[in-house]
Short mmCIF file of C-alpha atoms in Angstrom, two decimals:
data_model
loop_
_atom_site.label_atom_id
_atom_site.label_comp_id
_atom_site.label_asym_id
_atom_site.label_seq_id
_atom_site.Cartn_x
_atom_site.Cartn_y
_atom_site.Cartn_z
CA UNK A 607 -39.19 19.37 -25.17
CA UNK A 608 -38.59 18.67 -21.46
CA UNK A 609 -39.22 21.63 -19.18
CA UNK A 610 -35.91 22.96 -17.84
CA UNK A 611 -35.40 22.32 -14.14
CA UNK A 612 -33.79 24.98 -11.96
CA UNK A 613 -31.93 25.11 -8.67
CA UNK A 614 -33.93 26.05 -5.61
CA UNK A 615 -31.51 28.82 -4.57
CA UNK A 616 -28.17 30.50 -5.15
CA UNK A 617 -26.66 28.44 -2.33
CA UNK A 618 -27.84 25.23 -4.01
CA UNK A 619 -26.12 26.29 -7.25
CA UNK A 620 -22.84 26.94 -5.41
CA UNK A 621 -23.04 23.70 -3.40
CA UNK A 622 -23.72 21.55 -6.46
CA UNK A 623 -20.92 23.26 -8.42
CA UNK A 624 -18.55 22.69 -5.53
CA UNK A 625 -19.60 19.05 -5.24
CA UNK A 626 -18.72 18.57 -8.92
CA UNK A 627 -15.40 20.39 -8.61
CA UNK A 628 -14.30 18.91 -5.29
CA UNK A 629 -13.61 15.23 -5.56
CA UNK A 630 -10.73 12.84 -5.90
CA UNK A 631 -8.82 15.58 -7.75
CA UNK A 632 -8.57 17.44 -4.44
CA UNK A 633 -8.26 14.63 -1.93
CA UNK A 634 -6.29 12.09 -4.00
CA UNK A 635 -4.57 13.66 -7.01
CA UNK A 636 -3.57 16.98 -5.43
CA UNK A 637 -1.89 15.45 -2.33
CA UNK A 638 0.16 12.84 -4.16
CA UNK A 639 1.25 15.31 -6.84
CA UNK A 640 2.10 17.93 -4.22
CA UNK A 641 4.24 15.29 -2.53
CA UNK A 642 6.03 14.50 -5.79
CA UNK A 643 6.49 18.04 -7.12
CA UNK A 644 7.74 20.06 -4.19
CA UNK A 645 4.88 20.79 -1.83
CA UNK A 646 4.55 24.57 -1.46
CA UNK A 647 5.95 25.28 -4.91
CA UNK A 648 3.38 23.08 -6.61
CA UNK A 649 0.54 24.45 -4.44
CA UNK A 650 1.43 28.05 -5.31
CA UNK A 651 1.44 27.23 -9.02
CA UNK A 652 -1.92 25.44 -8.82
CA UNK A 653 -3.39 28.39 -6.92
CA UNK A 654 -2.10 30.83 -9.54
CA UNK A 655 -3.53 28.81 -12.42
CA UNK A 656 -6.92 28.43 -10.75
CA UNK A 657 -7.18 32.24 -10.81
CA UNK A 658 -5.54 32.70 -14.22
CA UNK A 659 -7.11 29.77 -16.08
CA UNK A 660 -9.82 27.84 -14.29
CA UNK A 661 -12.05 30.68 -13.07
CA UNK A 662 -12.14 32.46 -16.47
CA UNK A 663 -12.93 29.18 -18.27
CA UNK A 664 -15.56 28.35 -15.64
CA UNK A 665 -17.18 31.73 -16.29
CA UNK A 666 -17.42 30.95 -20.02
CA UNK A 667 -19.04 27.58 -19.24
CA UNK A 668 -21.60 29.15 -16.92
CA UNK A 669 -22.40 31.86 -19.48
CA UNK A 670 -22.78 29.42 -22.35
CA UNK A 671 -24.92 27.09 -20.24
CA UNK A 672 -27.24 29.81 -18.97
CA UNK A 673 -27.38 31.67 -22.29
CA UNK A 674 -28.49 28.54 -24.13
CA UNK A 675 -30.48 26.84 -21.38
CA UNK A 676 -28.98 23.58 -22.63
CA UNK A 677 -26.27 21.07 -21.84
CA UNK A 678 -23.13 20.67 -23.94
CA UNK A 679 -25.17 18.45 -26.29
CA UNK A 680 -26.93 21.48 -27.75
CA UNK A 681 -25.68 24.77 -26.35
CA UNK A 682 -23.41 25.56 -29.32
CA UNK A 683 -26.27 25.00 -31.78
CA UNK A 684 -28.64 27.21 -29.78
CA UNK A 685 -26.19 30.12 -29.45
CA UNK A 686 -24.67 29.86 -32.95
CA UNK A 687 -27.27 28.08 -35.12
CA UNK A 688 -26.37 29.35 -38.62
CA UNK A 689 -23.41 28.15 -40.61
CA UNK A 690 -21.50 27.03 -37.55
CA UNK A 691 -19.37 23.95 -36.96
CA UNK A 692 -18.94 24.66 -33.27
CA UNK A 693 -21.43 21.92 -32.47
CA UNK A 694 -18.89 19.33 -33.64
CA UNK A 695 -16.82 20.11 -30.54
CA UNK A 696 -19.74 19.06 -28.33
CA UNK A 697 -18.91 15.45 -29.19
CA UNK A 698 -15.45 15.90 -27.67
CA UNK A 699 -17.00 17.15 -24.43
CA UNK A 700 -19.58 14.35 -24.36
CA UNK A 701 -16.82 11.78 -24.95
CA UNK A 702 -14.78 13.42 -22.18
CA UNK A 703 -17.58 13.03 -19.65
CA UNK A 704 -17.89 9.34 -20.47
CA UNK A 705 -14.11 8.87 -20.40
CA UNK A 706 -13.96 10.51 -16.98
CA UNK A 707 -16.63 8.23 -15.57
CA UNK A 708 -14.97 5.16 -17.09
CA UNK A 709 -12.10 5.37 -14.59
CA UNK A 710 -13.52 7.69 -11.92
CA UNK A 711 -16.41 5.36 -11.07
CA UNK A 712 -13.98 2.49 -10.51
CA UNK A 713 -11.95 4.58 -8.06
CA UNK A 714 -15.13 5.65 -6.23
CA UNK A 715 -15.85 1.93 -5.93
CA UNK A 716 -12.49 1.52 -4.19
CA UNK A 717 -13.48 4.25 -1.71
CA UNK A 718 -16.69 2.32 -1.00
CA UNK A 719 -14.58 -0.75 -0.20
CA UNK A 720 -12.39 1.26 2.17
CA UNK A 721 -15.43 2.83 3.79
CA UNK A 722 -16.57 -0.70 4.62
CA UNK A 723 -13.08 -1.57 5.87
CA UNK A 724 -13.38 1.50 8.10
CA UNK A 725 -16.76 0.33 9.43
CA UNK A 726 -15.52 -3.19 10.16
CA UNK A 727 -12.06 -2.07 11.33
CA UNK A 728 -10.46 -4.78 9.21
CA UNK A 729 -7.24 -2.77 8.66
CA UNK A 730 -6.81 -1.71 12.28
CA UNK A 731 -3.68 -3.22 13.83
CA UNK A 732 -2.57 -4.86 10.59
CA UNK A 733 1.01 -4.81 9.32
CA UNK A 734 2.10 -2.56 6.44
CA UNK A 735 2.56 -5.67 4.31
CA UNK A 736 -1.02 -6.72 4.96
CA UNK A 737 -2.33 -3.27 4.01
CA UNK A 738 -0.38 -3.31 0.73
CA UNK A 739 -1.68 -6.80 -0.01
CA UNK A 740 -5.24 -5.71 0.82
CA UNK A 741 -5.20 -2.96 -1.80
CA UNK A 742 -3.50 -5.23 -4.33
CA UNK A 743 -6.16 -7.85 -3.65
CA UNK A 744 -8.93 -5.34 -4.26
CA UNK A 745 -7.56 -4.15 -7.61
CA UNK A 746 -6.65 -7.66 -8.78
CA UNK A 747 -10.10 -9.11 -8.00
CA UNK A 748 -12.39 -8.58 -11.02
CA UNK A 749 -15.52 -9.39 -9.02
CA UNK A 750 -14.79 -6.74 -6.39
CA UNK A 751 -13.54 -4.10 -8.85
CA UNK A 752 -16.49 -4.38 -11.20
CA UNK A 753 -19.07 -5.22 -8.54
CA UNK A 754 -18.25 -2.09 -6.53
CA UNK A 755 -18.38 -0.03 -9.73
CA UNK A 756 -21.90 -1.29 -10.44
CA UNK A 757 -22.99 -0.44 -6.90
CA UNK A 758 -21.79 3.15 -7.36
CA UNK A 759 -23.60 3.39 -10.70
CA UNK A 760 -26.84 2.07 -9.20
CA UNK A 761 -26.72 4.45 -6.23
CA UNK A 762 -25.69 7.44 -8.35
CA UNK A 763 -28.32 7.06 -11.05
CA UNK A 764 -30.96 6.27 -8.45
CA UNK A 765 -30.25 9.65 -6.83
CA UNK A 766 -30.29 11.41 -10.21
CA UNK A 767 -33.65 9.87 -11.11
CA UNK A 768 -35.33 12.12 -8.52
CA UNK A 769 -34.38 15.26 -10.47
CA UNK A 770 -32.29 18.36 -9.79
CA UNK A 771 -33.86 19.55 -6.53
CA UNK A 772 -34.84 16.26 -4.90
CA UNK A 773 -31.88 14.27 -6.22
CA UNK A 774 -28.76 16.21 -7.20
CA UNK A 775 -29.21 19.07 -4.70
CA UNK A 776 -30.07 16.78 -1.79
CA UNK A 777 -27.14 14.41 -2.33
CA UNK A 778 -24.68 17.27 -2.77
CA UNK A 779 -25.92 19.25 0.22
CA UNK A 780 -25.81 16.45 2.78
CA UNK A 781 -22.68 14.68 1.57
CA UNK A 782 -20.62 17.84 1.21
CA UNK A 783 -21.78 19.06 4.61
CA UNK A 784 -20.77 15.82 6.32
CA UNK A 785 -17.45 15.74 4.45
CA UNK A 786 -16.61 19.26 5.56
CA UNK A 787 -17.28 18.50 9.24
CA UNK A 788 -15.24 15.28 9.14
CA UNK A 789 -12.39 17.06 7.33
CA UNK A 790 -12.17 19.79 9.98
CA UNK A 791 -12.05 17.18 12.76
CA UNK A 792 -9.27 15.30 10.97
CA UNK A 793 -7.33 18.52 10.39
CA UNK A 794 -7.40 19.37 14.10
CA UNK A 795 -6.08 15.89 14.93
CA UNK A 796 -3.43 15.97 12.20
CA UNK A 797 -1.89 19.34 13.11
CA UNK A 798 -1.77 18.47 16.82
CA UNK A 799 0.33 15.33 16.31
CA UNK A 800 3.97 15.49 17.48
CA UNK A 801 6.14 16.35 14.48
CA UNK A 802 3.28 17.81 12.46
CA UNK A 803 5.24 21.05 11.96
CA UNK A 804 7.49 19.41 9.37
CA UNK A 805 4.45 18.55 7.28
CA UNK A 806 3.16 22.12 7.49
CA UNK A 807 6.60 23.44 6.54
CA UNK A 808 6.63 21.15 3.51
CA UNK A 809 3.25 22.56 2.43
CA UNK A 810 3.92 26.25 3.00
CA UNK A 811 7.68 26.84 2.62
CA UNK A 812 8.75 26.58 -1.05
CA UNK A 813 11.51 24.07 -1.81
CA UNK A 814 13.14 24.87 -5.14
CA UNK A 815 14.99 21.53 -5.30
CA UNK A 816 11.90 20.02 -6.96
CA UNK A 817 12.59 22.22 -9.99
CA UNK A 818 16.01 20.68 -10.37
CA UNK A 819 14.66 17.15 -10.03
CA UNK A 820 11.62 17.38 -12.31
CA UNK A 821 12.25 20.53 -14.36
CA UNK A 822 10.40 23.81 -14.10
CA UNK A 823 8.26 23.30 -17.22
CA UNK A 824 7.21 19.83 -16.10
CA UNK A 825 5.98 21.20 -12.76
CA UNK A 826 4.24 24.14 -14.44
CA UNK A 827 2.51 21.80 -16.88
CA UNK A 828 1.30 19.48 -14.14
CA UNK A 829 0.03 22.42 -12.06
CA UNK A 830 -1.90 23.86 -15.01
CA UNK A 831 -3.54 20.52 -15.74
CA UNK A 832 -4.33 20.08 -12.05
CA UNK A 833 -6.05 23.48 -11.95
CA UNK A 834 -8.35 22.62 -14.85
CA UNK A 835 -9.11 19.13 -13.51
CA UNK A 836 -9.66 20.38 -9.97
CA UNK A 837 -12.40 22.82 -11.01
CA UNK A 838 -13.84 20.36 -13.59
CA UNK A 839 -13.80 22.77 -16.54
CA UNK A 840 -13.51 21.99 -20.23
CA UNK A 841 -16.07 19.19 -20.63
CA UNK A 842 -19.35 21.02 -20.10
CA UNK A 843 -19.71 19.49 -16.63
CA UNK A 844 -20.14 22.99 -15.20
CA UNK A 845 -22.10 24.43 -18.13
CA UNK A 846 -25.05 22.21 -17.23
CA UNK A 847 -25.31 23.93 -13.84
CA UNK A 848 -25.33 27.28 -15.62
CA UNK A 849 -28.33 26.05 -17.61
CA UNK A 850 -30.18 25.39 -14.35
CA UNK A 851 -29.49 28.93 -13.08
CA UNK A 852 -31.83 31.92 -13.16
CA UNK A 853 -30.98 35.29 -14.72
CA UNK A 854 -31.26 37.24 -11.46
CA UNK A 855 -27.53 37.43 -10.72
CA UNK A 856 -24.27 38.03 -12.54
CA UNK A 857 -22.06 34.98 -12.96
CA UNK A 858 -18.53 36.18 -12.18
CA UNK A 859 -18.94 36.14 -8.39
CA UNK A 860 -20.28 32.57 -8.51
CA UNK A 861 -17.40 31.39 -10.73
CA UNK A 862 -14.89 33.14 -8.47
CA UNK A 863 -16.51 31.65 -5.34
CA UNK A 864 -16.41 28.11 -6.72
CA UNK A 865 -12.77 28.45 -7.75
CA UNK A 866 -11.69 29.89 -4.39
CA UNK A 867 -13.63 27.30 -2.38
CA UNK A 868 -12.21 24.50 -4.49
CA UNK A 869 -8.68 25.77 -3.86
CA UNK A 870 -9.35 26.27 -0.15
CA UNK A 871 -10.67 22.74 0.32
CA UNK A 872 -7.76 21.31 -1.69
CA UNK A 873 -5.36 23.06 0.72
CA UNK A 874 -7.35 21.84 3.71
CA UNK A 875 -7.09 18.29 2.37
CA UNK A 876 -3.32 18.71 2.21
CA UNK A 877 -3.26 19.98 5.79
CA UNK A 878 -5.34 16.98 6.79
CA UNK A 879 -2.88 14.51 5.25
CA UNK A 880 0.72 15.78 5.27
CA UNK A 881 1.27 16.73 8.93
CA UNK A 882 0.14 13.22 9.87
CA UNK A 883 2.41 11.69 7.23
CA UNK A 884 5.45 13.60 8.49
CA UNK A 885 4.53 12.89 12.10
CA UNK A 886 4.91 9.17 11.43
CA UNK A 887 7.90 9.38 9.11
CA UNK A 888 6.05 8.73 5.84
CA UNK A 889 7.64 10.14 2.67
CA UNK A 890 5.49 12.78 0.97
CA UNK A 891 6.34 11.39 -2.48
CA UNK A 892 4.49 8.10 -2.05
CA UNK A 893 2.51 8.44 -5.27
CA UNK A 894 -0.91 7.00 -6.10
CA UNK A 895 -1.03 4.67 -3.10
CA UNK A 896 -1.41 7.59 -0.69
CA UNK A 897 -5.10 7.07 0.13
CA UNK A 898 -5.27 3.30 0.14
CA UNK A 899 -1.85 2.21 1.39
CA UNK A 900 -0.10 5.05 3.24
CA UNK A 901 -3.01 6.52 5.20
CA UNK A 902 -4.18 3.20 6.72
CA UNK A 903 -0.64 2.81 8.07
CA UNK A 904 -0.81 6.31 9.53
CA UNK A 905 -4.17 5.65 11.17
CA UNK A 906 -2.80 2.47 12.73
CA UNK A 907 -0.19 4.57 14.57
CA UNK A 908 -2.72 7.06 15.92
CA UNK A 909 -4.63 6.71 19.20
CA UNK A 910 -8.27 5.71 18.66
CA UNK A 911 -7.30 4.64 15.14
CA UNK A 912 -10.72 3.11 14.41
CA UNK A 913 -12.48 6.47 14.81
CA UNK A 914 -10.05 8.45 12.63
CA UNK A 915 -9.97 5.77 9.94
CA UNK A 916 -13.77 5.57 9.78
CA UNK A 917 -14.13 9.36 9.68
CA UNK A 918 -11.63 9.74 6.86
CA UNK A 919 -13.02 7.03 4.60
CA UNK A 920 -16.57 8.16 5.21
CA UNK A 921 -15.62 11.65 4.07
CA UNK A 922 -13.64 10.25 1.12
CA UNK A 923 -16.62 8.20 -0.05
CA UNK A 924 -19.03 11.11 0.28
CA UNK A 925 -16.90 13.66 -1.59
CA UNK A 926 -15.98 11.28 -4.41
CA UNK A 927 -19.54 9.98 -4.76
CA UNK A 928 -21.06 13.48 -4.87
CA UNK A 929 -18.69 14.40 -7.73
CA UNK A 930 -19.67 11.26 -9.60
CA UNK A 931 -23.36 12.07 -9.17
CA UNK A 932 -22.79 15.59 -10.56
CA UNK A 933 -21.16 14.18 -13.70
CA UNK A 934 -23.93 11.58 -14.02
CA UNK A 935 -26.43 14.45 -14.00
CA UNK A 936 -24.56 16.01 -16.90
CA UNK A 937 -24.74 12.77 -18.90
CA UNK A 938 -28.45 12.39 -18.17
CA UNK A 939 -29.09 16.00 -19.21
CA UNK A 940 -27.12 15.47 -22.42
CA UNK A 941 -29.42 12.62 -23.47
CA UNK A 942 -32.51 14.58 -22.43
CA UNK A 943 -31.44 17.61 -24.49
CA UNK A 944 -30.08 15.71 -27.48
CA UNK A 945 -32.93 13.30 -28.02
CA UNK A 946 -35.75 14.82 -25.94
CA UNK A 947 -35.85 11.78 -23.66
CA UNK A 948 -37.52 11.66 -20.27
CA UNK A 949 -35.27 11.69 -17.21
CA UNK A 950 -36.19 8.07 -16.43
CA UNK A 951 -35.23 6.81 -19.90
CA UNK A 952 -32.01 8.82 -19.89
CA UNK A 953 -31.06 7.39 -16.50
CA UNK A 954 -31.60 3.80 -17.68
CA UNK A 955 -29.69 4.34 -20.95
CA UNK A 956 -26.71 5.95 -19.23
CA UNK A 957 -26.56 3.26 -16.59
CA UNK A 958 -26.32 0.63 -19.32
CA UNK A 959 -23.69 2.60 -21.26
CA UNK A 960 -21.45 3.15 -18.24
CA UNK A 961 -21.88 -0.42 -17.02
CA UNK A 962 -20.18 -1.44 -20.26
CA UNK A 963 -17.68 1.42 -20.57
CA UNK A 964 -16.31 0.96 -17.03
CA UNK A 965 -15.20 -2.60 -17.79
CA UNK A 966 -11.73 -1.74 -19.22
CA UNK A 967 -10.75 0.24 -16.11
CA UNK A 968 -12.34 -2.26 -13.69
CA UNK A 969 -10.69 -5.24 -15.38
CA UNK A 970 -7.52 -3.44 -16.50
CA UNK A 971 -5.55 -4.50 -13.41
CA UNK A 972 -6.74 -8.10 -13.39
CA UNK A 973 -8.30 -10.27 -16.12
CA UNK A 974 -7.66 -7.71 -18.89
CA UNK A 975 -4.22 -6.66 -17.63
CA UNK A 976 -2.63 -7.82 -20.88
CA UNK A 977 -4.64 -5.17 -22.77
CA UNK A 978 -2.53 -2.02 -22.41
CA UNK A 979 -1.48 1.07 -24.30
CA UNK A 980 2.31 1.56 -24.65
CA UNK A 981 3.58 3.91 -21.97
CA UNK A 982 0.69 3.33 -19.55
CA UNK A 983 0.60 0.68 -16.80
CA UNK A 984 -3.15 0.00 -17.16
CA UNK A 985 -6.20 1.29 -19.00
CA UNK A 986 -7.30 3.49 -16.10
CA UNK A 987 -4.09 5.52 -16.35
CA UNK A 988 -4.59 5.85 -20.12
CA UNK A 989 -8.12 7.21 -19.65
CA UNK A 990 -6.77 9.66 -17.05
CA UNK A 991 -4.24 10.91 -19.60
CA UNK A 992 -6.92 11.33 -22.27
CA UNK A 993 -9.12 13.40 -19.97
CA UNK A 994 -6.58 15.54 -18.10
CA UNK A 995 -4.06 16.21 -20.87
CA UNK A 996 -6.35 16.21 -23.91
CA UNK A 997 -10.08 16.70 -23.37
CA UNK A 998 -9.83 19.33 -20.61
CA UNK A 999 -7.35 21.71 -22.30
CA UNK A 1000 -8.91 21.33 -25.77
CA UNK A 1001 -12.44 21.71 -24.39
CA UNK A 1002 -11.41 24.75 -22.33
CA UNK A 1003 -9.81 26.33 -25.38
CA UNK A 1004 -13.00 25.79 -27.41
CA UNK A 1005 -15.17 27.44 -24.75
CA UNK A 1006 -12.87 30.47 -24.62
CA UNK A 1007 -12.64 30.85 -28.40
CA UNK A 1008 -16.39 30.39 -28.78
CA UNK A 1009 -17.00 33.22 -26.33
CA UNK A 1010 -14.29 35.54 -27.65
CA UNK A 1011 -14.36 35.27 -31.45
CA UNK A 1012 -16.82 36.74 -33.96
CA UNK A 1013 -17.23 33.36 -35.64
CA UNK A 1014 -18.48 31.98 -32.36
CA UNK A 1015 -20.86 33.52 -29.84
CA UNK A 1016 -18.62 36.56 -29.52
CA UNK A 1017 -17.42 38.84 -26.73
CA UNK A 1018 -20.48 41.09 -26.74
CA UNK A 1019 -22.91 38.22 -26.21
CA UNK A 1020 -20.65 36.58 -23.63
CA UNK A 1021 -20.19 39.71 -21.52
CA UNK A 1022 -23.90 40.55 -21.75
CA UNK A 1023 -24.84 37.10 -20.44
CA UNK A 1024 -22.12 37.01 -17.77
CA UNK A 1025 -23.18 40.44 -16.44
CA UNK A 1026 -26.94 39.89 -16.59
CA UNK A 1027 -28.57 40.17 -13.17
CA UNK A 1028 -28.98 42.47 -10.21
CA UNK A 1029 -26.71 40.64 -7.75
CA UNK A 1030 -23.07 39.63 -7.83
CA UNK A 1031 -20.03 41.08 -9.59
CA UNK A 1032 -19.74 42.36 -13.13
CA UNK A 1033 -16.90 40.81 -15.09
CA UNK A 1034 -14.42 43.61 -15.97
CA UNK A 1035 -14.48 44.47 -19.67
CA UNK A 1036 -10.85 45.53 -19.32
CA UNK A 1037 -9.95 41.82 -19.28
CA UNK A 1038 -11.07 41.32 -22.87
CA UNK A 1039 -7.48 41.26 -24.22
CA UNK A 1040 -6.44 38.71 -21.60
CA UNK A 1041 -9.44 36.47 -22.32
CA UNK A 1042 -9.01 36.74 -26.10
CA UNK A 1043 -5.26 36.26 -26.48
CA UNK A 1044 -3.34 35.38 -23.31
CA UNK A 1045 -5.73 32.79 -21.88
CA UNK A 1046 -5.91 30.72 -25.11
CA UNK A 1047 -2.10 30.72 -25.39
CA UNK A 1048 -1.82 29.38 -21.84
CA UNK A 1049 -4.23 26.56 -22.58
CA UNK A 1050 -2.44 25.70 -25.83
CA UNK A 1051 0.78 25.42 -23.82
CA UNK A 1052 -0.79 22.79 -21.56
CA UNK A 1053 -1.80 20.70 -24.52
CA UNK A 1054 1.37 20.92 -26.60
CA UNK A 1055 3.86 20.62 -23.75
CA UNK A 1056 1.96 17.64 -22.35
CA UNK A 1057 2.71 15.70 -25.52
CA UNK A 1058 6.28 16.94 -25.77
CA UNK A 1059 7.24 15.98 -22.23
CA UNK A 1060 5.43 12.63 -22.34
CA UNK A 1061 6.42 11.33 -25.77
CA UNK A 1062 9.53 13.29 -26.84
CA UNK A 1063 11.58 14.48 -23.84
#
């Protein structure tokens, strides 16, 4: 059995957890959905569900990970070894991690391309039509789409091969630090542009007209799914970090800190983008093209556009790559725990697996564009649906039920593990009813309503 690695400090644990949680869900998905679903209204709902759903589920993942000392591949078996079928659900979580990386890695490859465009300044001074054609050319070119994906896989698994402290911690610490500095600089520039107030008003003054356009339950459903995806709970991606954590502190404060920081950075990303968009007359409801089509046009209208463009796409690459590396670490740990492989062998195996699995998303907008699933424009969007509206809510529900029910690990074991340690905050036992009954019902709503609104309404 491989000796379990540990984080070097509490700060390292928080930074790595944040690097996994904060990614394209905050800087890409949150802004374009906020633009579509009413700005402040959507943000308030996401914030509420991070506290009501994501943080409690994150706490269960941390507790299960630390209590077992294993990844999702084995933590159910370790904590409930006799007569239990809970371990079957681990295959859903493992599949979810691979599904996530199948489309996420391709998008990170796009950010690498735009980082290089920022370095060379190839989009500076170009027309809006040229910028649209540039993104279309990137997605329609199979060599670029798949080649960039392979580069991300090589760099990510190379970093992971050095281990938790020298690989995962180091990448997360430096990349998140640089991203945060660049984000603050861009925020200052964005909010000082003429007309930026309208963007801030859109973000912080609720507009109820979005409810009439999209329907209240549709917006609630999207906000709940966003909250789970934003904090990366439900697939065991966070449980692995719990398994690397010592028993010297209680877990609730760490889960709360990660959830709050994730929400804060998501809001900062919105402040970075929307005042600039409004300042230059860009509609907030531009959809998925926000990062790769709309923002280059905004930068072209700003003084010293080369500097702002390079800063943004450097930060975008760093934050998306660090999230990808965190999920890669989870996949490597799964193979190490499941089959007692060395880190080196697990890295090589997972690189080969993902090199194959990323093909549908990389080729889905070009040479394999004819291969689609009804109701989805390309395979990448289908994988996104599987992860966000299926794996995350079902996986979250399983973690909660495992920790709350007598047939699982049970409340007593969960609360004992969560509150073990001399530092931090004890999780209130008065919340047992909420965790046992109300929280599962909320998660079930996400799952059922997602299918109803997509395939029936």
